[in-house]
PDB file of C-alpha atoms in Angstrom:
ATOM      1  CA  UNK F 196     -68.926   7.287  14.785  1.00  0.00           C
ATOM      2  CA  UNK F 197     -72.530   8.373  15.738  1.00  0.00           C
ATOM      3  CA  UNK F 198     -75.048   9.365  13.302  1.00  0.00           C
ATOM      4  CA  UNK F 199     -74.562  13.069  14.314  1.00  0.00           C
ATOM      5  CA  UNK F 200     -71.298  13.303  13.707  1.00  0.00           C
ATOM      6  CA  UNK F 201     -71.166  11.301   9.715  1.00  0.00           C
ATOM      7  CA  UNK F 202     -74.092  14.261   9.053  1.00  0.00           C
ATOM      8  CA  UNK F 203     -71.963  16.881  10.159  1.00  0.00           C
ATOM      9  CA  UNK F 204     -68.892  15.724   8.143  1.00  0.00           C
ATOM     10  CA  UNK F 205     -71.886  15.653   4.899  1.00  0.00           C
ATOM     11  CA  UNK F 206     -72.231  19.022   6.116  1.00  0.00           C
ATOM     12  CA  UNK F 207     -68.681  20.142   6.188  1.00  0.00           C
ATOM     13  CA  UNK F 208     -67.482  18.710   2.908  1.00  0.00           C
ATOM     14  CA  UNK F 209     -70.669  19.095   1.196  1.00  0.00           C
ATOM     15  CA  UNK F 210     -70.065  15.218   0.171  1.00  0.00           C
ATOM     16  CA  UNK F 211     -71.804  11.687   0.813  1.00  0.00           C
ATOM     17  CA  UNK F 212     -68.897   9.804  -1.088  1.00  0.00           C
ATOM     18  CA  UNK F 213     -67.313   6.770   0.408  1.00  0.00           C
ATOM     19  CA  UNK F 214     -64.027   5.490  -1.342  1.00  0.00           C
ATOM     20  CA  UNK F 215     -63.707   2.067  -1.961  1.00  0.00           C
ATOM     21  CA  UNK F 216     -60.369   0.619  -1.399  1.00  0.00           C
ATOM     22  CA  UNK F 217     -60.590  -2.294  -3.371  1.00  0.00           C
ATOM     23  CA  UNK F 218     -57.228  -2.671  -4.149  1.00  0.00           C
ATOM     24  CA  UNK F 219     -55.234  -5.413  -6.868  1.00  0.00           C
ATOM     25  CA  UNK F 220     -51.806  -5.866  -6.817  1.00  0.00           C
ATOM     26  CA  UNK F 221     -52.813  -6.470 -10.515  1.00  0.00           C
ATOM     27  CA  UNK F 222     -53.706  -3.546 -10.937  1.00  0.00           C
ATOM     28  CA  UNK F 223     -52.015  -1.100  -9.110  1.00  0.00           C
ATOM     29  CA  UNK F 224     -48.969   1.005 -10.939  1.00  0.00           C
ATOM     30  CA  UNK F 225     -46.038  -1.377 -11.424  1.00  0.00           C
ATOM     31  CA  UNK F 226     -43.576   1.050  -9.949  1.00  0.00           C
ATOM     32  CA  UNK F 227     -45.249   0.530  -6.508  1.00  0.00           C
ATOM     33  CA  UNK F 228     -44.462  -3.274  -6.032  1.00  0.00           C
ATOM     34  CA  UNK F 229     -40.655  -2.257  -5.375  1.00  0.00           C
ATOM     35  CA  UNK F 230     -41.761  -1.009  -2.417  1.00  0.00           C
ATOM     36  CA  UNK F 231     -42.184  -3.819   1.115  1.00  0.00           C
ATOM     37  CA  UNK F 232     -45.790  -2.863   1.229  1.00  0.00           C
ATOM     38  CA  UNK F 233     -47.329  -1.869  -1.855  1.00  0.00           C
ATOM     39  CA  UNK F 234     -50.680  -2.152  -0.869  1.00  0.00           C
ATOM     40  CA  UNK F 235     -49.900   0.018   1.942  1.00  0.00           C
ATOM     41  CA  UNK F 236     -48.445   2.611  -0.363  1.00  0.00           C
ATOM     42  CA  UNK F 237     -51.346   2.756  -2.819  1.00  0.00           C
ATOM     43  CA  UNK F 238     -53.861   3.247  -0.328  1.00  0.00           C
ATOM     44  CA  UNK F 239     -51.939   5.843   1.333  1.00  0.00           C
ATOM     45  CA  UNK F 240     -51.629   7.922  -2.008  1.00  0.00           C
ATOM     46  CA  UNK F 241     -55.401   7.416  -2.657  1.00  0.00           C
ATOM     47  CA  UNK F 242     -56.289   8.400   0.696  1.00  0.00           C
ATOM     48  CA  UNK F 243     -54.591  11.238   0.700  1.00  0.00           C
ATOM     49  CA  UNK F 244     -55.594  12.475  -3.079  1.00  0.00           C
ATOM     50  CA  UNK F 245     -59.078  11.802  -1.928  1.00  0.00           C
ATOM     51  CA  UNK F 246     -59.470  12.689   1.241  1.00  0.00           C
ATOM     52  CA  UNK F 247     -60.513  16.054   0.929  1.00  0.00           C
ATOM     53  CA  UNK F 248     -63.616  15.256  -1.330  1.00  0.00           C
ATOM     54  CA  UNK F 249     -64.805  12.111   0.749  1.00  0.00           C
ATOM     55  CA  UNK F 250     -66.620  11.269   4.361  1.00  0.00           C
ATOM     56  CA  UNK F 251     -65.704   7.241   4.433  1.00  0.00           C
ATOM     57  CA  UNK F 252     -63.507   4.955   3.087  1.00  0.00           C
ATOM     58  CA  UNK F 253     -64.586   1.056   2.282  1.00  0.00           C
ATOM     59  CA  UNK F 254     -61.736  -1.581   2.018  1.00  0.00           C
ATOM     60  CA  UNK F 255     -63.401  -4.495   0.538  1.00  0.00           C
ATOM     61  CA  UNK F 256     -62.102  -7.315   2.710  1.00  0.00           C
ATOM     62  CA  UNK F 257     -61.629  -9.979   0.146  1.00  0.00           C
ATOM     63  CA  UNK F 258     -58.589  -8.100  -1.320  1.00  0.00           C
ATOM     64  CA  UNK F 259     -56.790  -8.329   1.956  1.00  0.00           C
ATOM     65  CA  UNK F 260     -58.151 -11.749   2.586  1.00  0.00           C
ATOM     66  CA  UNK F 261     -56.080 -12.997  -0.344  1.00  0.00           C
ATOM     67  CA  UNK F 262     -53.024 -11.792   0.430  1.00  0.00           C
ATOM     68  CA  UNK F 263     -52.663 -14.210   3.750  1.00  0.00           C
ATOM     69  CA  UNK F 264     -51.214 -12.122   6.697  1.00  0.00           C
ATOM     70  CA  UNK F 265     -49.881  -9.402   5.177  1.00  0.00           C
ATOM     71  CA  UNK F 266     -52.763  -8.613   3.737  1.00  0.00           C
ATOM     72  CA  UNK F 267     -53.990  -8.165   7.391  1.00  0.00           C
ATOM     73  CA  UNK F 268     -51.624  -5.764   8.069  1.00  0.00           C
ATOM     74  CA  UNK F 269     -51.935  -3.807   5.199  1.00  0.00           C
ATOM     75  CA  UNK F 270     -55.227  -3.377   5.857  1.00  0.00           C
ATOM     76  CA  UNK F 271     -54.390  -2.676   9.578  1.00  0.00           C
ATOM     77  CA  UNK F 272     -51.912  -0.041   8.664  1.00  0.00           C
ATOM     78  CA  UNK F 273     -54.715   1.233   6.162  1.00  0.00           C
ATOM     79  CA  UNK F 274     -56.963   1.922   8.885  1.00  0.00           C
ATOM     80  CA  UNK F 275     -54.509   3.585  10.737  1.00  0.00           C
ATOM     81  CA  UNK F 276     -54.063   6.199   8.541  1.00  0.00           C
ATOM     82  CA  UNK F 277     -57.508   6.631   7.587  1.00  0.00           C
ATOM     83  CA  UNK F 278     -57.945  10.021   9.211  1.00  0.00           C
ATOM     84  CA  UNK F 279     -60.335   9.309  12.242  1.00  0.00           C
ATOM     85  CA  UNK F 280     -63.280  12.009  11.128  1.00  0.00           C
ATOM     86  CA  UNK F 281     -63.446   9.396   8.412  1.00  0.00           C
ATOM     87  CA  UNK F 282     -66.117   7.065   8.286  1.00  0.00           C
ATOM     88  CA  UNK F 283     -64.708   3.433   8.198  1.00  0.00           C
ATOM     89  CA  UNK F 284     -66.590   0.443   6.540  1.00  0.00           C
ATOM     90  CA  UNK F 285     -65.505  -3.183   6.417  1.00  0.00           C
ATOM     91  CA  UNK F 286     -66.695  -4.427   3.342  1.00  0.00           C
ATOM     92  CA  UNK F 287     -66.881  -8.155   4.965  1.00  0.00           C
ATOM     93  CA  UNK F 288     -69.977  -9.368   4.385  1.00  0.00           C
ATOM     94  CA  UNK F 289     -70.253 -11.561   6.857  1.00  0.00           C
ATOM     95  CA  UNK F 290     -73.258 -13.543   8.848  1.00  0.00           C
ATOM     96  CA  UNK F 291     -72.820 -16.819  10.423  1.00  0.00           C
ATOM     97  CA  UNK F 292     -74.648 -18.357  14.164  1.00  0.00           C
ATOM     98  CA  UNK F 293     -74.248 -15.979  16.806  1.00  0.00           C
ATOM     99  CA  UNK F 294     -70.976 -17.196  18.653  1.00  0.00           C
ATOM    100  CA  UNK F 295     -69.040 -16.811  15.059  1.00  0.00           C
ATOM    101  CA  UNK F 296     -70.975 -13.569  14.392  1.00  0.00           C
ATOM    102  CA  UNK F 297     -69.704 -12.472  18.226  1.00  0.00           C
ATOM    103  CA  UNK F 298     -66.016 -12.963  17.231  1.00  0.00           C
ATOM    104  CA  UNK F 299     -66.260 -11.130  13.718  1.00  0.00           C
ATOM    105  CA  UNK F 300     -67.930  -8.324  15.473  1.00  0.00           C
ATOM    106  CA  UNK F 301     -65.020  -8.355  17.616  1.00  0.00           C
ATOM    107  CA  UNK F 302     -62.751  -8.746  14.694  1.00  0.00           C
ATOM    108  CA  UNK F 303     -63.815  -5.563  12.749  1.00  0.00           C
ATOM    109  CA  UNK F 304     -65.102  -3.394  15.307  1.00  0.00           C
ATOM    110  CA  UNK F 305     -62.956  -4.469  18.677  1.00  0.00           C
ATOM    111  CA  UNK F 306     -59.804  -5.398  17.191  1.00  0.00           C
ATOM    112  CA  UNK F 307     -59.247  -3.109  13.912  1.00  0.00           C
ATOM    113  CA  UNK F 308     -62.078   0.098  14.858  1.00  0.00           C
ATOM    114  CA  UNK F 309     -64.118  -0.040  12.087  1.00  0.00           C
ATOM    115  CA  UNK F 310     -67.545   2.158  12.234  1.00  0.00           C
ATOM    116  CA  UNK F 311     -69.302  -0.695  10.504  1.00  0.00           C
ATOM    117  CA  UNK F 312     -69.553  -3.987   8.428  1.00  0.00           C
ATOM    118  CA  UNK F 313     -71.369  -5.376   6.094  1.00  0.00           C
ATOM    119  CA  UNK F 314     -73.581  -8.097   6.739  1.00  0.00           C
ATOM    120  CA  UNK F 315     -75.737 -10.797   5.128  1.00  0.00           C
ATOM    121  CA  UNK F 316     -79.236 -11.374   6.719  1.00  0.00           C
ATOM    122  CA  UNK F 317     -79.788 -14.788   5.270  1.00  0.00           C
ATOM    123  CA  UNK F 318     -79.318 -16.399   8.777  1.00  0.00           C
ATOM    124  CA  UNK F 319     -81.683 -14.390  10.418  1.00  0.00           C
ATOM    125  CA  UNK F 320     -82.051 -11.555  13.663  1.00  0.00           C
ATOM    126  CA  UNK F 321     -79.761 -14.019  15.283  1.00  0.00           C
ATOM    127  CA  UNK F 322     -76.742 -13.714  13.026  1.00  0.00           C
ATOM    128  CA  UNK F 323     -76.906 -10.122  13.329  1.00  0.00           C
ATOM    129  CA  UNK F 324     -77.496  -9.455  16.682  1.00  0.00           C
ATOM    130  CA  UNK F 325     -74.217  -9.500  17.891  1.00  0.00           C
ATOM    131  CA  UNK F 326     -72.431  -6.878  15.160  1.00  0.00           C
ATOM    132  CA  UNK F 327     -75.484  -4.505  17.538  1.00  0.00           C
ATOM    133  CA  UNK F 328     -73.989  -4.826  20.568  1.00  0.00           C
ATOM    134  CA  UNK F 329     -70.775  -2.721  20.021  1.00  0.00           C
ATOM    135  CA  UNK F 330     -71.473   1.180  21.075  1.00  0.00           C
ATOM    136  CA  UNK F 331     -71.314   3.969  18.092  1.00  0.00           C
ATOM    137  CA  UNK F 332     -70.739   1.278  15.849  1.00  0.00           C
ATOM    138  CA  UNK F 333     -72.833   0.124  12.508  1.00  0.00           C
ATOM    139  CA  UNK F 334     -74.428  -2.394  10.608  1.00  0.00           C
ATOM    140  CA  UNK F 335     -74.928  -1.769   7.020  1.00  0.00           C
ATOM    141  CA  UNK F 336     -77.191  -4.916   5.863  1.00  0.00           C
ATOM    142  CA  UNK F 337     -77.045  -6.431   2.651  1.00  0.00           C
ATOM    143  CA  UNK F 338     -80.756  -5.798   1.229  1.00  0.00           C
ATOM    144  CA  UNK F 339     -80.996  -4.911  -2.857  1.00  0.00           C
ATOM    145  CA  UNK F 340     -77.154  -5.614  -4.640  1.00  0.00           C
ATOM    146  CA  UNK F 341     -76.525  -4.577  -8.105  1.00  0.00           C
ATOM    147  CA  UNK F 342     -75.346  -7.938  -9.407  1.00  0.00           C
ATOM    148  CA  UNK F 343     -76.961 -10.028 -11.770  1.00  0.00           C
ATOM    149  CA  UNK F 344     -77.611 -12.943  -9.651  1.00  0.00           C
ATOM    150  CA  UNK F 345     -79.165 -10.914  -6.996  1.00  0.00           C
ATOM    151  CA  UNK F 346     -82.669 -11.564  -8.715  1.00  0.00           C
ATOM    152  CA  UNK F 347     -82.102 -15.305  -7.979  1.00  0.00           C
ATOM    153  CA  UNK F 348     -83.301 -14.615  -4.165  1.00  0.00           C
ATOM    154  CA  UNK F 349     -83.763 -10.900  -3.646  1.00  0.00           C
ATOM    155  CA  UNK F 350     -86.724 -10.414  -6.276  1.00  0.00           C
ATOM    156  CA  UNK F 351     -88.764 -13.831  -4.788  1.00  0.00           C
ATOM    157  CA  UNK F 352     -92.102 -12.613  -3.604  1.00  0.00           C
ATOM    158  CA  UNK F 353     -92.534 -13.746   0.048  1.00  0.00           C
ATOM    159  CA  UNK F 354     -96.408 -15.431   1.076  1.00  0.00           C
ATOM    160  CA  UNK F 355     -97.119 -11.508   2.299  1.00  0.00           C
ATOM    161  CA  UNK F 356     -96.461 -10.431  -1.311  1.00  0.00           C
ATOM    162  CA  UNK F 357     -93.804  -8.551  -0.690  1.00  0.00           C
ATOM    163  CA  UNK F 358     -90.132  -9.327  -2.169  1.00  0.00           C
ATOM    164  CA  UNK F 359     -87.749 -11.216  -0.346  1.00  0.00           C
ATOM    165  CA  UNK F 360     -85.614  -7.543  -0.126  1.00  0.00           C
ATOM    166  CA  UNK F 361     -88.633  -5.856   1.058  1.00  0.00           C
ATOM    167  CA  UNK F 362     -89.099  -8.441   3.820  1.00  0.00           C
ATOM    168  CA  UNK F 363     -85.434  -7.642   4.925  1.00  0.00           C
ATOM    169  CA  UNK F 364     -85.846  -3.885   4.968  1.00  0.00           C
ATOM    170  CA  UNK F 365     -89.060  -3.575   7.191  1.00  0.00           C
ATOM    171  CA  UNK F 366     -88.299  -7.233   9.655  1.00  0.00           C
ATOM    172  CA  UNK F 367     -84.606  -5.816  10.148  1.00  0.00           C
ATOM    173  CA  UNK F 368     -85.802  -2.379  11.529  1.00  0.00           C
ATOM    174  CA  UNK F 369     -87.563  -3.962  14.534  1.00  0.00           C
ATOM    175  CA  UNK F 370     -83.769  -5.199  15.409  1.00  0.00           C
ATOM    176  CA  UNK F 371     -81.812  -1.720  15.380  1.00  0.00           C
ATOM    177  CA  UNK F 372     -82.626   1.997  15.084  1.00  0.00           C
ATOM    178  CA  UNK F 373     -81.904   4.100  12.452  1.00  0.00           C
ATOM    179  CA  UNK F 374     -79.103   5.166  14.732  1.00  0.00           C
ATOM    180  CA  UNK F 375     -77.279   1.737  14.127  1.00  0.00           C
ATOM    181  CA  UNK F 376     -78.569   0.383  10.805  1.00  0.00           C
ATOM    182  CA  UNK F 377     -77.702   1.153   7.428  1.00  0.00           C
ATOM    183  CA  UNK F 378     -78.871  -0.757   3.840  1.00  0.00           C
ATOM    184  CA  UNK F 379     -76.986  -1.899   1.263  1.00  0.00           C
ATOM    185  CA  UNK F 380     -78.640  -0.495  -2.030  1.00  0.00           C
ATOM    186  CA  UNK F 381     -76.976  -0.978  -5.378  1.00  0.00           C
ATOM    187  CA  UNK F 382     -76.955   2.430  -7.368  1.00  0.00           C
ATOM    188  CA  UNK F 383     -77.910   0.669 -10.857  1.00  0.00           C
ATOM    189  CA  UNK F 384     -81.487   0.041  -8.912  1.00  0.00           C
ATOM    190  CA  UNK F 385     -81.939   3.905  -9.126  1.00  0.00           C
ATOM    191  CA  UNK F 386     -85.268   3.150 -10.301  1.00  0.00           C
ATOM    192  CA  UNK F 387     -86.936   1.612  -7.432  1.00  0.00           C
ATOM    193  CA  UNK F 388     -84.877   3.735  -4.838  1.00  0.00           C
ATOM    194  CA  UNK F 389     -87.363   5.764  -3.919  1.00  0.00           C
ATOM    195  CA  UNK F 390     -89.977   2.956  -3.272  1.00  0.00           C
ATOM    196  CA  UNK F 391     -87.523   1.487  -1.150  1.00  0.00           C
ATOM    197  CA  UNK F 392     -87.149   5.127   0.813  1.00  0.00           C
ATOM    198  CA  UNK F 393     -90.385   4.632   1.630  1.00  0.00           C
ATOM    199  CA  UNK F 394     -89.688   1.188   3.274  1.00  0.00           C
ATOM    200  CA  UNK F 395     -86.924   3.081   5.308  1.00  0.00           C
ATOM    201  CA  UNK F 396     -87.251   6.704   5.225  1.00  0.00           C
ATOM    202  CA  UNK F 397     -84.675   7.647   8.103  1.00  0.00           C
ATOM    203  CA  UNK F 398     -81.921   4.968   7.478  1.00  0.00           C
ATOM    204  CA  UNK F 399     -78.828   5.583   6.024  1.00  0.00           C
ATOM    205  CA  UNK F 400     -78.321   3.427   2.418  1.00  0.00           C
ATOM    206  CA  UNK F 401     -75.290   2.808   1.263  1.00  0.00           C
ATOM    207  CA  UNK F 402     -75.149   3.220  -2.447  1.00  0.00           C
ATOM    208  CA  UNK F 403     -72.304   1.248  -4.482  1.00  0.00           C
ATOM    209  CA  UNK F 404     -72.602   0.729  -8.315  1.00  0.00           C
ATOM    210  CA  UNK F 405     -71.400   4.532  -9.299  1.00  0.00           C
ATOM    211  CA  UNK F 406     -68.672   4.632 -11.721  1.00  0.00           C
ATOM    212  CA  UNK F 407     -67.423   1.445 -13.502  1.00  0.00           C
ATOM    213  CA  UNK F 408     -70.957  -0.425 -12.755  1.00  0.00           C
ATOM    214  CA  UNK F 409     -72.914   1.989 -14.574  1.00  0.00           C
ATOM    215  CA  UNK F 410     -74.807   4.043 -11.559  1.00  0.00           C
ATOM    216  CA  UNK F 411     -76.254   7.471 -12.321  1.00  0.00           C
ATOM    217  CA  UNK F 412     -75.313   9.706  -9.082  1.00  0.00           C
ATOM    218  CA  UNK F 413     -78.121  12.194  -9.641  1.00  0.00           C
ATOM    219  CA  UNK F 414     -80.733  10.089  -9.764  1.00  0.00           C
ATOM    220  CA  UNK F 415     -79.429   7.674  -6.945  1.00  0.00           C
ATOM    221  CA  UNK F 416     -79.292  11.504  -5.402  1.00  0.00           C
ATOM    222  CA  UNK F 417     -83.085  12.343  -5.810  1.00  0.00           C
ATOM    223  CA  UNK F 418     -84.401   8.952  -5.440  1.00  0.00           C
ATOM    224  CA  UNK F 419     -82.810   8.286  -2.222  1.00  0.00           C
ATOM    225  CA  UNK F 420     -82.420  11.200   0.003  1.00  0.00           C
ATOM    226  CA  UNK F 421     -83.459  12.102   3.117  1.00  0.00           C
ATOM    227  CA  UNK F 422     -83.773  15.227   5.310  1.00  0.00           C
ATOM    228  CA  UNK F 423     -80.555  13.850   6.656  1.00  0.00           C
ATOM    229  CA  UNK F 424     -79.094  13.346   3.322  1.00  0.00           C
ATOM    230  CA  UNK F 425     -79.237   9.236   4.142  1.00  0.00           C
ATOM    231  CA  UNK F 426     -76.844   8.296   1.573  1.00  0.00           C
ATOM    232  CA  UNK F 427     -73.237   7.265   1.207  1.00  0.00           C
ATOM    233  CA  UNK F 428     -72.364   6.660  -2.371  1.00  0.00           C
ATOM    234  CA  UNK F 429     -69.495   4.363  -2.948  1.00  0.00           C
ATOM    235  CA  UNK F 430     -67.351   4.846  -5.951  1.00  0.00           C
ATOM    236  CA  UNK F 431     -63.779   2.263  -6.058  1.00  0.00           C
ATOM    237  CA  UNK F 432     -62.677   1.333  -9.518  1.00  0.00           C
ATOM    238  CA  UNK F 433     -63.724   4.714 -11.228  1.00  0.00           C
ATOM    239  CA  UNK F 434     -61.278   6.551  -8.587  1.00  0.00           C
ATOM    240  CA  UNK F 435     -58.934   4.286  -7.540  1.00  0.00           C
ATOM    241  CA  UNK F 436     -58.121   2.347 -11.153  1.00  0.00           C
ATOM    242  CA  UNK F 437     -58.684   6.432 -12.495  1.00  0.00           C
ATOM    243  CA  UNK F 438     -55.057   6.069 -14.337  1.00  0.00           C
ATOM    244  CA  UNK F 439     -53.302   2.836 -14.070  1.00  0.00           C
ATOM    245  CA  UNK F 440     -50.036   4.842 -14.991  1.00  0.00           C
ATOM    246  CA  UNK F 441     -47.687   7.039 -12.512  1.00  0.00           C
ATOM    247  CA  UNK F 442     -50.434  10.113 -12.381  1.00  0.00           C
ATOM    248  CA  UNK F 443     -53.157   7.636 -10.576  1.00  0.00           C
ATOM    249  CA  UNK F 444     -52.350  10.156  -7.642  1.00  0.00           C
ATOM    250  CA  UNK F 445     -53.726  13.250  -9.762  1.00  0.00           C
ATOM    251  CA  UNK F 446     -56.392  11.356 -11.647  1.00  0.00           C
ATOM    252  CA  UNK F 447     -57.777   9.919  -8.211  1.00  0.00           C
ATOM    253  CA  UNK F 448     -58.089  13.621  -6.879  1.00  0.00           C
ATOM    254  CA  UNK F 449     -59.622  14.541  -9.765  1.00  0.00           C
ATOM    255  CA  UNK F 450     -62.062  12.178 -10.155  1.00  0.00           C
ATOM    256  CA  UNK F 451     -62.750  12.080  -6.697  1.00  0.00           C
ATOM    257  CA  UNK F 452     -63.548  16.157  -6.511  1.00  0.00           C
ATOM    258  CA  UNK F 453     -65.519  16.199  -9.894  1.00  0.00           C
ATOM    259  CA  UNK F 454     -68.197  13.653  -7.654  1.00  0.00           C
ATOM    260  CA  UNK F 455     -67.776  15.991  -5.136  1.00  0.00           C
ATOM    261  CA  UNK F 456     -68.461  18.641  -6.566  1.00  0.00           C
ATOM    262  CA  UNK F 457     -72.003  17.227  -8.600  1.00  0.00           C
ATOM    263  CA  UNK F 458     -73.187  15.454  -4.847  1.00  0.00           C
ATOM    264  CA  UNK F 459     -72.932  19.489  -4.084  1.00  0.00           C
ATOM    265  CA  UNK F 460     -74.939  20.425  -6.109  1.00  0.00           C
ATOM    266  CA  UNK F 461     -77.385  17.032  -5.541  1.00  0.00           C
ATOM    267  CA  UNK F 462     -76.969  18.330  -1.805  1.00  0.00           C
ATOM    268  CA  UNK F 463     -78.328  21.973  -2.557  1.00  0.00           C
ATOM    269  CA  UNK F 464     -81.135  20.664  -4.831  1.00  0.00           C
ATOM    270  CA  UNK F 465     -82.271  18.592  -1.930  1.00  0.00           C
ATOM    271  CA  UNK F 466     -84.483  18.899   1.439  1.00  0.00           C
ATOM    272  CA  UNK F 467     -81.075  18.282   3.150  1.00  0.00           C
ATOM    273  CA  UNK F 468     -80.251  21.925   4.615  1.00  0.00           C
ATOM    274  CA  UNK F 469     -76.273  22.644   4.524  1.00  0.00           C
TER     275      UNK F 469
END
């Protein structure tokens, strides 16, 4: 998907949320493990109670991972359905040398048709190189997480001064356009948002940390827009894990269309122009 067309679906569904299908067989309804794929069968009720209200969808790999093969094709059959004006992101987080980066590029974006992955810059231009080489497709790089631990490396001040975050944010854009490269920023940093805007005013971020990890949409929302809107806010547990009961259906829709509905009105308070 170009960057053209994810602003026009913005546009269209007056939305920036991304759905994360991070999904538990521990957690899931009980009354769905009678059935062969139950995976599957969640994510196909989520994606259908959600999306009208969303423009991408995120399975977090590691959840599939798991589950050996069939977790593979769960996922495969996941992305299948997917509708395919959806934005698609593999949650992988991957980064390795460049021949093992070539073959998960080819993995996520040649084999199952992602839009983009997640990747960790820790290895350098050379680990990421290769994810920039498939056509219409993205990056989204790993740059300020909401974890705890992120302060053990993120936060270090490099000899220019600048944190190690920072460094990632303005060396990376020499390797990709804003056409191609997206940031991961974790929502519960709302407060230095917009000083990282500054570091990349026409990128896209990606925003997860709304929801269960304690992110506060609107001011994610006025930190971190652009003229382009240059966000996609990622909500799983809070819509997914909604209900845990038989009405998970309902309770995803409506949680899903009550974030809609505020990123509307985050969208019509902004310089973005519906």
């Amino acid at each position: 998907m170009t960057r053209d067309e994810l602003v026009a679906q913005i546009k269209k569904k007056k939305s920036y949320l991304c759905v994360g299908l991070d999904t538990d067989l521990e957690k899931i309804p009980k009354s769905l493990l009678r059935h062969p794929d139950p995976v599957f069968e969640f994510n196909k009720r989520i994606i259908d109670a959600t999306r009208e209200y969303s423009v991408a969808y995120k399975p977090n790999i590691a959840f599939y991972e798991a589950l050996g093969p069939r977790g593979w094709e769960s996922l495969q059959k996941t992305m299948d359905y997917i509708p395919k004006d959806m934005f698609t992101i593999a949650d992988a987080k991957r980064g390795d040398i460049g021949n093992s980066s070539s073959h998960y590029a080819k993995t996520f974006f040649g084999q199952m048709n992602f839009d983009a992955v997640t990747v960790t810059p820790y290895m350098g231009e050379d680990s990421v190189r290769p994810f920039l080489e498939f056509k219409d497709k993205w990056v989204i790089l790993l740059a300020l997480t909401s974890n705890s631990g992120s302060a053990d490396f993120q936060l270090l001040e490099s000899k220019t001064g600048r944190k190690l975050y920072e460094e990632v944010i303005l060396r990376s854009q020499r390797w990709a356009s804003p056409d191609q490269l997206m940031y991961v920023v974790g929502a519960t940093r709302a407060n230095t948002l917009a000083e990282i805007r500054k570091l990349a005013p026409d990128h896209f971020f990606l925003v997860p940390g709304i929801g269960a990890q304690g992110g506060d949409l609107e001011a994610v929302s006025k930190s971190g827009m652009n003229r382009q809107c240059g966000l996609l806010v990622n909500s799983s547990r809070a819509i997914i894990y909604a209900s845990s009961d038989n009405d998970f259906v309902e309770a995803a829709g409506l949680e899903s269309k009550n974030v809609q509905a505020m990123m509307s009105r985050c969208l019509d308070n902004s310089r973005f122009k519906i």
